[in-house]
Amino acid sequence: MITQTVQDYLKIIYKLGSKGETVTTNAIAERLNVSQASVTGMIKKLAELKLVTHTPYRGVELTQAGRKIALEIIRHHRLLELYLAQALGYSWDEVHDEAEKLEHVISEDFETRMAEALGNPTTDPHGAPIPSKDGEIVERSLVPLTQAKAGQRVTIEQVSDSDPTMLRYLGDLGIYPKVEIDVLEKAPFDGPLLIQLGDNQHHLGETVTDNILVSAVR
């Protein structure tokens, strides 16, 4: 039985492993805010359902079946975020929590109609790619803004949706996907970046720049 809890685990495992990193039970427990024992028990259940494999020292990996379910839930979530923003007027810092509640309960017919009403979009309000109906997702070569150097111009492609307060702050600055910014200065020892956005300049600390993904710098 593919319960909401199972879906949440598969989604987190996918996200944790999306950069090629080993997904540990400790990392899963931290992201889901549950005990190590709970994670161990669920991973055993997922393995029995042939949705994951768990190999000592190699971590947890999704099977093809597990990956398909994870991407389906992510598709639901990101389509819902965009629908809430475009059709219902939610701000980009409000849509994540609402989509978390709804992603497990919408039907496939509702998903299809929602996607068609939105024009079959490819990204959500935060710039994250929306998986296709058949479970494919575009892999992009993005880097954190933190890696940019003074004198470079970059295009913002995606912003993490995990912190509503940060999203409100960035929105107030005008920092959204597809916006171009110039990096004027970078302080040493992980210091802040000084950026130019339109006529305004802003200092952004590493906590913020780590959560902004940009395309190839130039």
Short mmCIF file of N, CA, C and O in Angstrom, two decimals, residues 141-157 179-196 202 204-206 208-218:
data_model
loop_
_atom_site.label_atom_id
_atom_site.label_comp_id
_atom_site.label_asym_id
_atom_site.label_seq_id
_atom_site.Cartn_x
_atom_site.Cartn_y
_atom_site.Cartn_z
N SER A 141 22.41 22.00 -15.21
CA SER A 141 23.71 22.24 -14.59
C SER A 141 23.68 23.60 -13.91
O SER A 141 24.07 24.62 -14.51
N LEU A 142 23.21 23.62 -12.68
CA LEU A 142 23.11 24.86 -11.92
C LEU A 142 24.08 24.83 -10.75
O LEU A 142 24.44 23.77 -10.25
N VAL A 143 24.50 26.01 -10.33
CA VAL A 143 25.42 26.13 -9.19
C VAL A 143 24.86 27.15 -8.21
O VAL A 143 24.12 28.06 -8.61
N PRO A 144 25.21 27.05 -6.93
CA PRO A 144 24.76 28.07 -5.97
C PRO A 144 25.37 29.42 -6.30
O PRO A 144 26.52 29.51 -6.77
N LEU A 145 24.63 30.47 -6.05
CA LEU A 145 25.14 31.83 -6.25
C LEU A 145 26.41 32.05 -5.45
O LEU A 145 27.27 32.87 -5.84
N THR A 146 26.57 31.32 -4.37
CA THR A 146 27.78 31.43 -3.54
C THR A 146 29.05 31.26 -4.37
O THR A 146 30.09 31.84 -4.05
N GLN A 147 28.99 30.46 -5.42
CA GLN A 147 30.19 30.17 -6.22
C GLN A 147 30.53 31.25 -7.23
O GLN A 147 31.59 31.21 -7.86
N ALA A 148 29.65 32.22 -7.41
CA ALA A 148 29.91 33.30 -8.35
C ALA A 148 31.05 34.18 -7.85
O ALA A 148 31.31 34.28 -6.65
N LYS A 149 31.73 34.81 -8.78
CA LYS A 149 32.87 35.68 -8.45
C LYS A 149 32.58 37.12 -8.85
O LYS A 149 31.70 37.38 -9.68
N ALA A 150 33.32 38.01 -8.24
CA ALA A 150 33.16 39.43 -8.56
C ALA A 150 33.39 39.66 -10.05
O ALA A 150 34.30 39.10 -10.65
N GLY A 151 32.52 40.47 -10.64
CA GLY A 151 32.64 40.78 -12.05
C GLY A 151 31.79 39.91 -12.95
O GLY A 151 31.73 40.15 -14.16
N GLN A 152 31.12 38.92 -12.38
CA GLN A 152 30.30 38.03 -13.20
C GLN A 152 28.84 38.44 -13.17
O GLN A 152 28.34 38.96 -12.18
N ARG A 153 28.16 38.19 -14.29
CA ARG A 153 26.71 38.36 -14.36
C ARG A 153 26.09 36.97 -14.43
O ARG A 153 26.53 36.12 -15.20
N VAL A 154 25.07 36.75 -13.61
CA VAL A 154 24.45 35.43 -13.56
C VAL A 154 22.94 35.58 -13.70
O VAL A 154 22.37 36.63 -13.41
N THR A 155 22.31 34.50 -14.14
CA THR A 155 20.85 34.44 -14.23
C THR A 155 20.33 33.51 -13.15
O THR A 155 20.76 32.36 -13.05
N ILE A 156 19.43 34.01 -12.34
CA ILE A 156 18.82 33.18 -11.30
C ILE A 156 17.86 32.19 -11.96
O ILE A 156 17.01 32.59 -12.75
N GLU A 157 18.03 30.92 -11.65
CA GLU A 157 17.18 29.89 -12.25
C GLU A 157 16.23 29.26 -11.23
O GLU A 157 15.11 28.87 -11.58
N VAL A 179 15.71 36.38 -13.32
CA VAL A 179 16.28 37.71 -13.10
C VAL A 179 17.80 37.64 -13.22
O VAL A 179 18.43 36.70 -12.72
N GLU A 180 18.39 38.61 -13.89
CA GLU A 180 19.85 38.68 -14.01
C GLU A 180 20.41 39.64 -12.97
O GLU A 180 19.81 40.69 -12.70
N ILE A 181 21.52 39.26 -12.37
CA ILE A 181 22.19 40.13 -11.39
C ILE A 181 23.67 40.18 -11.70
O ILE A 181 24.24 39.26 -12.29
N ASP A 182 24.30 41.27 -11.29
CA ASP A 182 25.75 41.42 -11.41
C ASP A 182 26.38 41.28 -10.04
O ASP A 182 25.91 41.90 -9.06
N VAL A 183 27.42 40.48 -9.95
CA VAL A 183 28.16 40.32 -8.70
C VAL A 183 29.28 41.35 -8.70
O VAL A 183 30.21 41.30 -9.51
N LEU A 184 29.19 42.30 -7.79
CA LEU A 184 30.15 43.39 -7.75
C LEU A 184 31.36 43.06 -6.89
O LEU A 184 32.51 43.34 -7.26
N GLU A 185 31.11 42.50 -5.72
CA GLU A 185 32.19 42.20 -4.79
C GLU A 185 31.89 40.90 -4.05
O GLU A 185 30.72 40.53 -3.86
N LYS A 186 32.96 40.23 -3.64
CA LYS A 186 32.81 39.04 -2.81
C LYS A 186 33.82 39.13 -1.68
O LYS A 186 35.04 39.10 -1.91
N ALA A 187 33.34 39.25 -0.46
CA ALA A 187 34.23 39.38 0.69
C ALA A 187 34.94 38.05 0.95
O ALA A 187 34.39 36.98 0.70
N PRO A 188 36.19 38.10 1.44
CA PRO A 188 36.91 36.85 1.71
C PRO A 188 36.34 36.09 2.91
O PRO A 188 35.53 36.63 3.66
N PHE A 189 36.81 34.85 3.07
CA PHE A 189 36.43 34.00 4.20
C PHE A 189 34.91 33.83 4.30
O PHE A 189 34.29 34.06 5.33
N ASP A 190 34.32 33.43 3.16
CA ASP A 190 32.87 33.17 3.10
C ASP A 190 32.04 34.40 3.42
O ASP A 190 30.93 34.30 3.95
N GLY A 191 32.58 35.54 3.09
CA GLY A 191 31.86 36.78 3.36
C GLY A 191 30.71 36.99 2.37
O GLY A 191 30.53 36.20 1.44
N PRO A 192 29.95 38.05 2.55
CA PRO A 192 28.77 38.27 1.70
C PRO A 192 29.14 38.71 0.29
O PRO A 192 30.25 39.20 0.03
N LEU A 193 28.19 38.53 -0.61
CA LEU A 193 28.31 39.06 -1.96
C LEU A 193 27.63 40.42 -2.01
O LEU A 193 26.57 40.62 -1.39
N LEU A 194 28.21 41.33 -2.76
CA LEU A 194 27.54 42.58 -3.08
C LEU A 194 27.04 42.45 -4.51
O LEU A 194 27.83 42.24 -5.43
N ILE A 195 25.72 42.53 -4.68
CA ILE A 195 25.15 42.36 -6.02
C ILE A 195 24.47 43.63 -6.48
O ILE A 195 24.07 44.47 -5.68
N GLN A 196 24.35 43.74 -7.80
CA GLN A 196 23.62 44.85 -8.42
C GLN A 196 22.38 44.27 -9.08
O GLN A 196 22.47 43.34 -9.90
N HIS A 202 22.74 45.19 -3.10
CA HIS A 202 22.39 44.46 -1.88
C HIS A 202 23.54 43.55 -1.47
O HIS A 202 24.23 42.99 -2.32
N LEU A 204 24.34 40.02 0.23
CA LEU A 204 23.69 38.74 0.49
C LEU A 204 24.68 37.80 1.18
O LEU A 204 25.75 37.52 0.64
N GLY A 205 24.31 37.31 2.37
CA GLY A 205 25.16 36.37 3.09
C GLY A 205 25.10 34.98 2.49
O GLY A 205 24.23 34.64 1.69
N GLU A 206 26.02 34.12 2.93
CA GLU A 206 26.13 32.77 2.37
C GLU A 206 24.90 31.93 2.64
O GLU A 206 24.53 31.09 1.82
N VAL A 208 21.94 32.85 2.43
CA VAL A 208 21.02 33.17 1.35
C VAL A 208 21.54 32.67 0.00
O VAL A 208 20.81 32.00 -0.76
N THR A 209 22.79 32.96 -0.31
CA THR A 209 23.32 32.61 -1.64
C THR A 209 23.41 31.11 -1.86
O THR A 209 23.37 30.65 -3.00
N ASP A 210 23.54 30.34 -0.78
CA ASP A 210 23.54 28.88 -0.93
C ASP A 210 22.19 28.36 -1.42
O ASP A 210 22.09 27.25 -1.96
N ASN A 211 21.14 29.15 -1.21
CA ASN A 211 19.78 28.73 -1.56
C ASN A 211 19.28 29.32 -2.88
O ASN A 211 18.11 29.18 -3.21
N ILE A 212 20.19 29.96 -3.60
CA ILE A 212 19.86 30.53 -4.92
C ILE A 212 20.72 29.82 -5.94
O ILE A 212 21.95 29.84 -5.87
N LEU A 213 20.08 29.17 -6.92
CA LEU A 213 20.81 28.45 -7.95
C LEU A 213 20.82 29.29 -9.23
O LEU A 213 19.80 29.86 -9.62
N VAL A 214 21.99 29.35 -9.86
CA VAL A 214 22.14 30.17 -11.07
C VAL A 214 22.67 29.32 -12.21
O VAL A 214 23.26 28.26 -12.00
N SER A 215 22.44 29.80 -13.42
CA SER A 215 22.98 29.11 -14.59
C SER A 215 24.43 29.51 -14.76
O SER A 215 24.99 30.27 -13.97
N ALA A 216 25.04 28.99 -15.80
CA ALA A 216 26.47 29.23 -16.03
C ALA A 216 26.81 30.71 -15.94
O ALA A 216 26.15 31.55 -16.57
N VAL A 217 27.82 31.01 -15.17
CA VAL A 217 28.20 32.42 -14.99
C VAL A 217 28.99 32.89 -16.19
O VAL A 217 29.58 32.11 -16.93
N ARG A 218 28.99 34.20 -16.37
CA ARG A 218 29.75 34.77 -17.48
C ARG A 218 30.30 36.13 -17.08
O ARG A 218 29.90 36.68 -16.07
#
